[in-house]
Coordinates of C-alpha atoms in Angstrom, one line a residue:
Chain A
X1 CA 11.5 -42.6 -25.3
X2 CA 13.7 -40.3 -27.2
X3 CA 15.9 -37.7 -25.6
X4 CA 13.5 -35.0 -26.7
X5 CA 10.7 -36.7 -24.8
X6 CA 12.5 -36.7 -21.5
X7 CA 10.9 -34.3 -19.1
X8 CA 13.6 -31.8 -17.8
X9 CA 15.2 -33.1 -14.6
X10 CA 14.9 -29.8 -12.8
X11 CA 11.3 -28.8 -13.7
X12 CA 8.9 -28.2 -10.9
X13 CA 5.2 -27.4 -11.1
X14 CA 4.0 -25.1 -8.4
X15 CA 0.6 -26.4 -7.3
X16 CA -1.0 -23.0 -7.9
X17 CA -0.5 -23.7 -11.6
X18 CA -3.1 -26.4 -11.3
X19 CA -5.3 -24.4 -8.9
X20 CA -8.5 -26.4 -9.4
X21 CA -6.7 -29.7 -8.6
X22 CA -6.2 -31.2 -5.1
X23 CA -2.7 -32.0 -4.0
X24 CA -3.1 -35.7 -4.7
X25 CA -4.2 -34.8 -8.2
X26 CA -1.3 -32.4 -8.7
X27 CA 1.1 -35.2 -7.5
X28 CA -0.6 -37.7 -10.0
X29 CA -0.2 -35.3 -12.9
X30 CA 3.5 -34.6 -12.1
X31 CA 4.2 -38.3 -11.9
X32 CA 2.3 -39.0 -15.1
X33 CA 4.3 -36.4 -17.0
X34 CA 7.6 -37.3 -15.3
X35 CA 7.9 -33.9 -13.6
X36 CA 10.2 -34.5 -10.7
X37 CA 9.3 -31.7 -8.3
X38 CA 6.4 -29.7 -6.9
X39 CA 6.1 -26.3 -5.3
X40 CA 3.6 -26.3 -2.4
X41 CA 1.4 -23.7 -0.7
X42 CA 0.7 -23.9 3.0
X43 CA -3.1 -23.4 2.7
X44 CA -3.5 -26.6 0.7
X45 CA -1.1 -28.5 2.9
X46 CA -3.2 -27.6 5.9
X47 CA -6.2 -29.1 4.3
X48 CA -4.8 -32.6 4.5
X49 CA -2.2 -32.1 7.2
X50 CA 1.6 -31.6 6.8
X51 CA 2.5 -35.2 7.6
X52 CA 0.0 -36.6 5.0
X53 CA 1.2 -34.1 2.4
X54 CA 4.8 -35.0 3.0
X55 CA 4.1 -38.7 2.7
X56 CA 2.0 -38.2 -0.4
X57 CA 4.8 -36.3 -2.2
X58 CA 7.6 -38.6 -1.1
X59 CA 5.8 -41.8 -1.8
X60 CA 5.2 -40.6 -5.3
X61 CA 9.0 -40.1 -5.7
X62 CA 8.7 -36.3 -6.0
X63 CA 10.7 -33.6 -4.2
X64 CA 9.4 -30.3 -2.9
X65 CA 11.1 -27.4 -4.6
X66 CA 9.7 -24.6 -2.3
X67 CA 7.0 -23.9 0.3
X68 CA 4.9 -20.8 -0.2
X69 CA 4.8 -18.8 1.9
X70 CA 6.0 -17.0 5.0
X71 CA 6.5 -13.4 5.4
X72 CA 4.0 -10.6 6.0
X73 CA 6.6 -9.0 8.3
X74 CA 5.4 -5.4 8.1
X75 CA 3.4 -5.4 11.3
X76 CA 2.5 -2.2 12.9
X77 CA 2.3 -3.3 16.5
X78 CA 4.3 -5.5 18.8
X79 CA 1.3 -7.9 19.0
X80 CA 1.0 -8.3 15.2
X81 CA 4.8 -8.7 15.0
X82 CA 4.7 -11.5 17.6
X83 CA 1.8 -13.2 15.6
X84 CA 3.8 -12.8 12.4
X85 CA 6.9 -14.4 14.0
X86 CA 5.0 -17.3 15.4
X87 CA 3.3 -17.9 12.1
X88 CA 6.6 -17.9 10.3
X89 CA 8.0 -20.3 12.9
X90 CA 5.2 -22.7 12.0
X91 CA 5.9 -22.3 8.3
X92 CA 9.5 -23.2 8.9
X93 CA 8.5 -26.3 10.8
X94 CA 6.3 -27.3 7.9
X95 CA 8.9 -26.6 5.3
X96 CA 11.3 -28.8 7.4
X97 CA 8.8 -31.6 7.5
X98 CA 8.2 -31.4 3.8
X99 CA 12.0 -31.3 3.2
X100 CA 11.5 -28.1 1.2
X101 CA 14.9 -26.4 0.6
X102 CA 13.3 -23.0 1.1
X103 CA 10.4 -21.1 2.5
X104 CA 9.4 -18.3 0.1
X105 CA 8.8 -15.0 1.9
X106 CA 6.3 -12.4 0.7
X107 CA 7.3 -9.6 3.1
X108 CA 4.0 -7.6 3.2
X109 CA 2.9 -4.2 2.1
X110 CA 2.4 -1.0 4.0
X111 CA 0.7 -1.5 7.3
X112 CA -2.9 -0.3 7.2
X113 CA -3.1 3.5 7.1
X114 CA 0.7 3.9 7.0
X115 CA 2.5 5.7 4.2
X116 CA 5.9 5.2 5.7
X117 CA 7.6 3.0 3.2
X118 CA 11.1 3.4 4.6
X119 CA 9.8 2.3 8.1
X120 CA 8.0 -0.7 6.6
X121 CA 11.2 -1.7 4.9
X122 CA 13.3 -1.4 8.1
X123 CA 10.7 -3.5 9.8
X124 CA 11.3 -6.3 7.4
X125 CA 15.0 -6.3 8.1
X126 CA 14.3 -6.5 11.9
X127 CA 11.9 -9.5 11.6
X128 CA 14.3 -11.2 9.3
X129 CA 17.1 -10.9 11.8
X130 CA 14.9 -12.8 14.4
X131 CA 13.9 -15.5 11.9
X132 CA 17.1 -16.3 10.1
X133 CA 18.8 -18.3 12.9
X134 CA 15.6 -20.3 13.4
X135 CA 15.6 -21.1 9.7
X136 CA 19.1 -22.5 9.9
X137 CA 18.1 -24.7 12.8
X138 CA 15.3 -26.1 10.7
X139 CA 17.6 -26.7 7.7
X140 CA 15.3 -24.5 5.6
X141 CA 16.5 -21.4 3.8
X142 CA 14.4 -18.2 3.9
X143 CA 13.9 -17.0 0.3
X144 CA 13.2 -13.3 0.1
X145 CA 10.9 -12.7 -2.9
X146 CA 11.0 -9.3 -4.5
X147 CA 7.5 -8.7 -5.9
X148 CA 6.8 -6.6 -8.9
X149 CA 6.7 -2.9 -7.9
X150 CA 2.9 -2.8 -8.6
X151 CA 2.4 -4.8 -5.4
X152 CA 4.5 -2.4 -3.3
X153 CA 1.6 -0.8 -1.4
X154 CA -0.5 -3.8 -0.6
X155 CA 1.6 -7.0 -0.8
X156 CA 5.4 -6.6 -0.7
X157 CA 7.5 -3.5 0.1
X158 CA 10.4 -5.6 -1.3
X159 CA 10.4 -4.6 -5.0
X160 CA 13.8 -5.4 -6.6
X161 CA 16.4 -8.1 -6.6
X162 CA 19.0 -5.4 -5.6
X163 CA 16.9 -4.6 -2.5
X164 CA 16.4 -8.3 -1.7
X165 CA 20.2 -8.9 -1.9
X166 CA 20.9 -5.9 0.4
X167 CA 18.5 -7.4 2.9
X168 CA 20.0 -10.9 2.6
X169 CA 23.7 -10.2 2.5
X170 CA 24.1 -9.6 6.3
X171 CA 23.1 -13.2 6.9
X172 CA 24.9 -16.4 6.2
X173 CA 24.0 -17.7 2.7
X174 CA 22.5 -20.9 4.0
X175 CA 20.1 -18.8 6.2
X176 CA 18.7 -16.2 3.7
X177 CA 18.5 -16.4 0.0
X178 CA 16.4 -14.7 -2.7
X179 CA 13.8 -15.7 -5.2
X180 CA 14.2 -14.9 -8.9
X181 CA 10.7 -14.9 -10.4
X182 CA 10.7 -13.8 -14.0
X183 CA 7.2 -12.1 -13.7
X184 CA 8.4 -9.9 -10.9
X185 CA 11.9 -8.9 -12.2
X186 CA 11.9 -9.2 -16.0
X187 CA 11.6 -5.4 -16.5
X188 CA 14.5 -4.5 -14.2
X189 CA 17.3 -2.7 -16.1
X190 CA 19.8 -4.1 -13.7
X191 CA 18.4 -7.7 -13.7
X192 CA 21.5 -9.4 -15.2
X193 CA 24.0 -7.7 -13.0
X194 CA 21.9 -8.4 -10.0
X195 CA 21.5 -12.1 -10.8
X196 CA 25.3 -12.3 -11.1
X197 CA 25.6 -10.5 -7.8
X198 CA 23.1 -12.9 -6.2
X199 CA 25.4 -15.9 -6.9
X200 CA 24.8 -18.6 -4.4
X201 CA 22.0 -16.5 -2.8
X202 CA 19.5 -17.7 -5.3
X203 CA 17.2 -20.0 -3.3
X204 CA 14.4 -20.4 -5.9
X205 CA 13.9 -19.7 -9.6
X206 CA 10.3 -19.3 -10.7
X207 CA 9.1 -18.7 -14.2
X208 CA 5.9 -17.5 -15.8
X209 CA 5.1 -14.9 -18.4
X210 CA 4.0 -11.2 -18.2
X211 CA 0.7 -10.7 -20.1
X212 CA -0.8 -7.6 -21.6
X213 CA -3.3 -6.2 -21.0
X214 CA -3.0 -7.0 -17.3
X215 CA -6.3 -8.6 -16.1
X216 CA -8.6 -6.7 -13.8
X217 CA -7.2 -8.6 -10.9
X218 CA -3.5 -8.0 -11.3
X219 CA -2.7 -11.0 -9.1
X220 CA -3.9 -13.2 -12.0
X221 CA -1.6 -11.7 -14.7
X222 CA 0.9 -14.5 -14.5
X223 CA 0.8 -16.3 -17.8
X224 CA 2.1 -19.5 -19.4
X225 CA 5.6 -19.1 -20.8
X226 CA 5.3 -17.9 -24.4
X227 CA 1.9 -16.2 -24.0
X228 CA 3.5 -12.9 -23.0
X229 CA 6.5 -10.7 -23.4
X230 CA 9.3 -12.3 -21.4
X231 CA 12.5 -13.7 -23.0
X232 CA 13.2 -16.6 -20.7
X233 CA 16.3 -18.2 -22.0
X234 CA 18.8 -15.4 -21.2
X235 CA 17.4 -15.2 -17.6
X236 CA 17.6 -19.0 -17.2
X237 CA 21.2 -18.9 -18.6
X238 CA 22.2 -16.1 -16.2
X239 CA 20.7 -18.0 -13.2
X240 CA 22.5 -21.2 -14.1
X241 CA 25.7 -19.3 -14.5
X242 CA 25.6 -18.4 -10.8
X243 CA 25.8 -22.1 -10.1
X244 CA 22.2 -22.5 -9.2
X245 CA 21.3 -26.1 -9.3
X246 CA 17.8 -26.0 -7.9
X247 CA 14.5 -26.5 -9.7
X248 CA 12.9 -24.2 -12.2
X249 CA 9.4 -23.8 -10.7
X250 CA 6.5 -22.9 -13.0
X251 CA 4.0 -20.8 -11.0
X252 CA 1.0 -19.5 -13.0
X253 CA -1.9 -17.6 -11.6
X254 CA -4.3 -17.3 -14.5
X255 CA -8.0 -18.0 -14.8
X256 CA -7.7 -19.2 -18.4
X257 CA -4.9 -21.7 -17.5
X258 CA -6.8 -22.8 -14.5
X259 CA -9.9 -23.6 -16.6
X260 CA -8.0 -26.1 -18.7
X261 CA -7.6 -29.8 -17.9
X262 CA -4.6 -30.2 -15.6
X263 CA -2.9 -32.8 -17.9
X264 CA -3.0 -30.4 -20.8
X265 CA -1.5 -27.6 -18.6
X266 CA 1.3 -29.9 -17.5
X267 CA 2.0 -31.0 -21.1
X268 CA 2.1 -27.3 -22.2
X269 CA 4.3 -26.4 -19.3
X270 CA 6.9 -29.1 -20.3
X271 CA 6.7 -28.1 -23.9
X272 CA 7.2 -24.4 -23.3
X273 CA 10.0 -25.1 -20.8
X274 CA 11.8 -27.1 -23.5
X275 CA 11.2 -24.5 -26.3
X276 CA 11.5 -21.2 -24.4
X277 CA 13.1 -21.5 -21.0
X278 CA 16.0 -23.8 -21.9
X279 CA 16.0 -24.5 -25.6
X280 CA 18.8 -26.7 -26.9
Chain B
X1 CA -6.8 37.1 1.1
X2 CA -4.9 35.5 3.9
X3 CA -1.6 33.8 3.3
X4 CA -3.3 30.4 3.7
X5 CA -5.6 31.2 0.9
X6 CA -2.9 32.0 -1.6
X7 CA -2.7 29.3 -4.3
X8 CA 0.8 27.9 -4.4
X9 CA 2.9 29.8 -7.0
X10 CA 4.4 26.7 -8.5
X11 CA 1.3 24.6 -8.9
X12 CA 0.3 23.4 -12.3
X13 CA -2.8 21.5 -13.3
X14 CA -2.2 19.0 -16.1
X15 CA -5.2 19.3 -18.4
X16 CA -5.8 15.5 -18.2
X17 CA -6.8 16.0 -14.6
X18 CA -9.9 17.8 -16.0
X19 CA -10.3 15.3 -18.8
X20 CA -13.9 16.2 -19.5
X21 CA -13.2 19.9 -19.9
X22 CA -12.1 21.7 -23.1
X23 CA -8.8 23.6 -23.0
X24 CA -10.6 27.0 -22.7
X25 CA -12.5 25.5 -19.7
X26 CA -9.3 24.2 -18.1
X27 CA -7.7 27.7 -18.5
X28 CA -10.8 29.3 -17.0
X29 CA -10.7 27.0 -14.0
X30 CA -7.0 27.7 -13.4
X31 CA -7.5 31.4 -13.6
X32 CA -10.5 31.2 -11.2
X33 CA -8.5 29.3 -8.7
X34 CA -5.3 31.3 -9.1
X35 CA -3.4 28.3 -10.4
X36 CA -0.5 29.8 -12.5
X37 CA 0.4 27.0 -14.9
X38 CA -1.1 24.2 -17.0
X39 CA 0.4 21.0 -18.4
X40 CA -0.9 20.4 -22.0
X41 CA -1.4 17.4 -24.2
X42 CA -0.7 17.5 -27.9
X43 CA -4.0 15.8 -28.8
X44 CA -6.1 18.5 -27.3
X45 CA -3.9 21.3 -28.7
X46 CA -4.4 19.9 -32.2
X47 CA -8.1 20.3 -31.8
X48 CA -7.9 24.0 -31.6
X49 CA -4.5 24.6 -33.3
X50 CA -1.2 25.3 -31.6
X51 CA -1.3 29.0 -32.2
X52 CA -4.8 29.4 -30.7
X53 CA -3.8 27.2 -27.7
X54 CA -0.7 29.3 -27.1
X55 CA -2.7 32.6 -27.3
X56 CA -5.4 31.2 -25.1
X57 CA -2.9 30.2 -22.3
X58 CA -0.8 33.4 -22.5
X59 CA -3.7 35.8 -22.7
X60 CA -5.0 34.2 -19.5
X61 CA -1.7 34.9 -17.8
X62 CA -0.8 31.3 -17.5
X63 CA 2.4 29.5 -18.3
X64 CA 2.8 26.0 -19.8
X65 CA 4.6 23.7 -17.4
X66 CA 5.1 20.8 -19.9
X67 CA 3.9 19.4 -23.1
X68 CA 2.9 15.7 -23.2
X69 CA 4.1 13.9 -25.1
X70 CA 6.8 12.8 -27.5
X71 CA 8.5 9.6 -27.5
X72 CA 7.5 6.1 -28.8
X73 CA 11.1 5.6 -29.9
X74 CA 11.1 1.8 -29.9
X75 CA 10.5 1.4 -33.6
X76 CA 11.2 -1.9 -35.2
X77 CA 11.9 -0.7 -38.8
X78 CA 13.7 2.2 -40.4
X79 CA 10.4 3.6 -41.7
X80 CA 8.8 3.6 -38.3
X81 CA 11.9 5.2 -36.8
X82 CA 11.7 7.9 -39.4
X83 CA 8.0 8.5 -38.6
X84 CA 8.8 8.6 -34.9
X85 CA 11.5 11.2 -35.5
X86 CA 9.4 13.4 -37.6
X87 CA 6.5 13.2 -35.1
X88 CA 8.9 14.2 -32.3
X89 CA 10.2 17.0 -34.4
X90 CA 6.7 18.4 -34.8
X91 CA 6.2 17.9 -31.0
X92 CA 9.3 20.0 -30.3
X93 CA 8.0 22.8 -32.6
X94 CA 4.7 22.8 -30.8
X95 CA 6.4 22.9 -27.4
X96 CA 8.5 25.8 -28.6
X97 CA 5.4 27.7 -29.8
X98 CA 3.7 27.0 -26.5
X99 CA 6.9 28.1 -24.6
X100 CA 6.7 24.9 -22.7
X101 CA 10.1 24.3 -21.0
X102 CA 10.0 20.6 -21.7
X103 CA 8.6 17.9 -23.9
X104 CA 7.7 14.8 -21.9
X105 CA 8.8 11.6 -23.5
X106 CA 7.1 8.3 -23.1
X107 CA 9.7 6.1 -24.8
X108 CA 7.5 3.2 -26.0
X109 CA 7.2 -0.4 -25.1
X110 CA 8.5 -3.5 -26.9
X111 CA 8.0 -3.4 -30.6
X112 CA 5.1 -5.7 -31.7
X113 CA 6.2 -9.3 -31.4
X114 CA 9.6 -8.5 -30.0
X115 CA 10.8 -9.8 -26.6
X116 CA 14.2 -8.1 -26.9
X117 CA 14.0 -5.6 -24.1
X118 CA 17.7 -4.8 -24.2
X119 CA 17.5 -4.0 -27.9
X120 CA 14.4 -1.8 -27.4
X121 CA 16.3 0.1 -24.7
X122 CA 19.3 0.6 -27.0
X123 CA 17.0 1.9 -29.7
X124 CA 15.7 4.6 -27.3
X125 CA 19.2 5.8 -26.8
X126 CA 19.8 6.0 -30.5
X127 CA 16.7 8.0 -31.3
X128 CA 17.4 10.3 -28.3
X129 CA 20.9 11.1 -29.8
X130 CA 19.2 12.3 -33.0
X131 CA 16.6 14.3 -31.2
X132 CA 18.7 16.0 -28.5
X133 CA 20.4 18.6 -30.6
X134 CA 17.1 19.5 -32.3
X135 CA 15.5 20.1 -28.9
X136 CA 18.2 22.5 -27.9
X137 CA 17.7 24.4 -31.2
X138 CA 14.0 24.8 -30.2
X139 CA 14.8 25.9 -26.7
X140 CA 12.8 22.9 -25.3
X141 CA 14.2 20.3 -23.0
X142 CA 13.5 16.6 -23.7
X143 CA 12.1 15.1 -20.5
X144 CA 12.6 11.3 -20.2
X145 CA 9.8 9.9 -18.2
X146 CA 10.5 6.6 -16.4
X147 CA 7.1 4.9 -16.3
X148 CA 6.1 2.4 -13.6
X149 CA 7.5 -1.1 -14.4
X150 CA 4.0 -2.4 -15.0
X151 CA 4.0 -0.5 -18.3
X152 CA 7.3 -1.9 -19.4
X153 CA 6.0 -4.3 -22.1
X154 CA 3.4 -2.0 -23.7
X155 CA 4.2 1.6 -23.0
X156 CA 7.7 2.5 -21.8
X157 CA 10.8 0.3 -21.6
X158 CA 12.2 3.1 -19.4
X159 CA 11.3 2.0 -15.9
X160 CA 13.4 3.7 -13.3
X161 CA 14.9 7.1 -12.6
X162 CA 18.3 5.4 -12.4
X163 CA 17.9 4.2 -16.0
X164 CA 16.5 7.6 -17.2
X165 CA 19.6 9.3 -15.8
X166 CA 21.9 6.9 -17.5
X167 CA 20.2 7.7 -20.8
X168 CA 20.2 11.5 -20.1
X169 CA 23.7 11.9 -18.7
X170 CA 25.6 11.7 -22.0
X171 CA 23.8 14.8 -23.2
X172 CA 24.0 18.5 -22.1
X173 CA 21.7 19.1 -19.2
X174 CA 19.8 21.7 -21.2
X175 CA 19.0 19.1 -23.9
X176 CA 17.9 16.1 -21.9
X177 CA 16.3 16.0 -18.5
X178 CA 14.1 13.6 -16.6
X179 CA 10.6 13.5 -15.2
X180 CA 10.0 12.6 -11.6
X181 CA 6.4 11.4 -11.4
X182 CA 5.4 10.2 -7.9
X183 CA 3.0 7.5 -9.3
X184 CA 5.8 5.9 -11.4
X185 CA 8.7 6.1 -8.9
X186 CA 7.3 6.2 -5.4
X187 CA 8.1 2.4 -4.8
X188 CA 11.8 2.7 -5.9
X189 CA 14.1 1.7 -3.0
X190 CA 16.7 4.0 -4.5
X191 CA 14.4 6.9 -5.1
X192 CA 16.0 9.5 -2.9
X193 CA 19.5 8.8 -3.9
X194 CA 18.4 9.0 -7.6
X195 CA 16.6 12.3 -7.1
X196 CA 19.8 13.6 -5.5
X197 CA 21.8 12.3 -8.4
X198 CA 19.4 13.8 -10.9
X199 CA 20.2 17.3 -9.6
X200 CA 19.6 19.8 -12.4
X201 CA 18.4 17.0 -14.7
X202 CA 14.9 17.2 -13.2
X203 CA 12.9 18.8 -16.0
X204 CA 9.4 18.1 -14.6
X205 CA 7.9 17.1 -11.3
X206 CA 4.5 15.5 -11.5
X207 CA 2.4 14.3 -8.6
X208 CA -0.6 12.0 -8.1
X209 CA -1.3 9.1 -5.8
X210 CA -1.1 5.3 -6.1
X211 CA -4.5 3.7 -5.4
X212 CA -5.3 0.2 -4.4
X213 CA -6.8 -1.9 -5.7
X214 CA -5.6 -0.9 -9.1
X215 CA -8.5 -0.3 -11.5
X216 CA -9.2 -2.8 -14.3
X217 CA -7.6 -0.3 -16.7
X218 CA -4.2 0.3 -15.0
X219 CA -3.8 3.5 -16.9
X220 CA -6.5 5.0 -14.7
X221 CA -5.0 4.2 -11.3
X222 CA -3.6 7.7 -10.9
X223 CA -5.4 9.2 -7.9
X224 CA -5.8 12.5 -6.2
X225 CA -3.1 13.1 -3.6
X226 CA -4.2 11.8 -0.3
X227 CA -6.5 9.1 -1.7
X228 CA -3.7 6.5 -1.9
X229 CA -0.5 5.4 -0.4
X230 CA 2.2 7.9 -1.4
X231 CA 3.9 10.1 1.2
X232 CA 4.5 13.2 -1.0
X233 CA 6.2 15.7 1.3
X234 CA 9.6 13.9 1.5
X235 CA 9.6 13.5 -2.3
X236 CA 8.8 17.2 -2.8
X237 CA 11.5 18.2 -0.3
X238 CA 14.1 16.0 -2.1
X239 CA 13.2 17.4 -5.5
X240 CA 13.4 21.0 -4.2
X241 CA 16.7 20.2 -2.6
X242 CA 18.2 19.6 -6.0
X243 CA 17.4 23.2 -6.9
X244 CA 14.4 22.4 -9.0
X245 CA 12.4 25.5 -9.4
X246 CA 9.9 24.4 -12.0
X247 CA 6.2 23.7 -11.4
X248 CA 4.6 20.9 -9.5
X249 CA 2.2 19.4 -12.0
X250 CA -0.8 17.5 -10.9
X251 CA -1.7 14.8 -13.4
X252 CA -4.5 12.5 -12.5
X253 CA -6.1 9.9 -14.7
X254 CA -9.1 8.6 -12.8
X255 CA -12.7 8.1 -13.8
X256 CA -14.0 9.1 -10.4
X257 CA -12.1 12.4 -10.4
X258 CA -13.1 13.0 -14.0
X259 CA -16.8 12.6 -13.1
X260 CA -16.6 15.5 -10.6
X261 CA -17.2 19.2 -11.4
X262 CA -13.9 20.7 -12.6
X263 CA -14.0 23.5 -10.1
X264 CA -14.3 21.0 -7.2
X265 CA -11.4 19.0 -8.6
X266 CA -9.2 22.2 -8.8
X267 CA -10.1 23.2 -5.3
X268 CA -9.4 19.7 -4.0
X269 CA -6.1 19.8 -5.8
X270 CA -5.0 23.1 -4.3
X271 CA -6.1 21.9 -0.8
X272 CA -4.3 18.5 -1.1
X273 CA -1.2 20.2 -2.5
X274 CA -1.1 22.5 0.6
X275 CA -1.8 19.8 3.1
X276 CA 0.2 16.9 1.6
X277 CA 2.7 17.9 -1.0
X278 CA 4.2 21.0 0.7
X279 CA 2.7 21.3 4.2
X280 CA 4.0 24.2 6.2

């Protein structure tokens, strides 16, 4: 095997990238391609049980780069807030059992019927304050994910890296970090200064491309690197310059990618990572 | 006529809100409803000629709140840049003839095949420097419009009010201003501080709502105020507190709104403005 054939040592495939494959199949594909890490989703873990998922991944020699996802903090009643907290507690326990370094948080959109964005954002800070000490006890870092502003109303009132850092900075760095996901932040005129500011707060680095036109379901616009408009290498360089030594997780939601054989998707991922994310 | 029936003195209907009506029809509907101003689009003006459009609007006693649009500055060759400049020069002449206070600029997306967002953004600043003195000579203000970040790749690399102000501030305030369009900026965690910073730079204030789910064509997600998630009154208050005394222009791109009778759309617009944009 030549040096060029070596799969990057910090590449992770998020299981959503192979959405039509079971977790055992995802693990097999990663092992076959020499990909050392996987990003997991709670829904799929629940299907086979957390213990079984953990054994499966570890016995294959893989590590878990992140667990998706906790969050949905923007509750509009004390009851819903309690439910959200207990759901996030369970997610932290699962992340700990999977030895995932971080639990990715999608904080939630506006509560139904509400237009009070400022209040929803304050609510996120309040729930975070309750959850952060718990996270440390579990040895799992909360990773606040700013989502693209087009998801502000219905999915995440956390819209920029700047805003995520303001939320994270009151907490110890080992309790609360941030996610840098190229799809969500590539457009940000302050991206590079905010990555530098983030420093050791970067808990997860996720990559995929921004496609045009956006598909009818904007949740499925996450494309394979190289198929869209994002220049990955400068973002990867900036993230590494902060000292980030975690995995680069490829998370693609895209019907066309999902329709292809998983082996081909993994091979393309490795190839695009080498040529576009971290070219030599 | 009671006070409550008086149409707001600073309401403008952008002609795109009545997309299936001709300019004479739009003018008639505004007059019938007592709406004092219209926002115009160059394409429709060209159909009947700028002189005729100007006479039509003025003889009806209306004023033009803005002309859409110039821009598309992100040329990737000297030829295309020259073309863009001469097109923008024509747009300024038209705005002057229409006595529009500002020419709205949609700056353009990434040039075809390019992923160099920083270079595209620098290019915008360069073209702006050539155009700004011309604008002053025509007595028309250039109005930089930050578009929602979901249009960054293909329509406008200008994505936030903060970024628009940075571009505008090197120029005299009468040459270059900014547009505050609720649809594009409502999500911005720094919106209110940036509106305050904008001060006398606000050249145009446009309103419409953010709908979910976004329609398949994301250009058509601009909804009638009250049909979506935006809380207008605090934004209107913040804009007025800067001393902005221009019109509040309602610009809706939406198939459902377009399918309704124009009179009904204008009536709904007036009603929603009264109840949601500037409630007493």
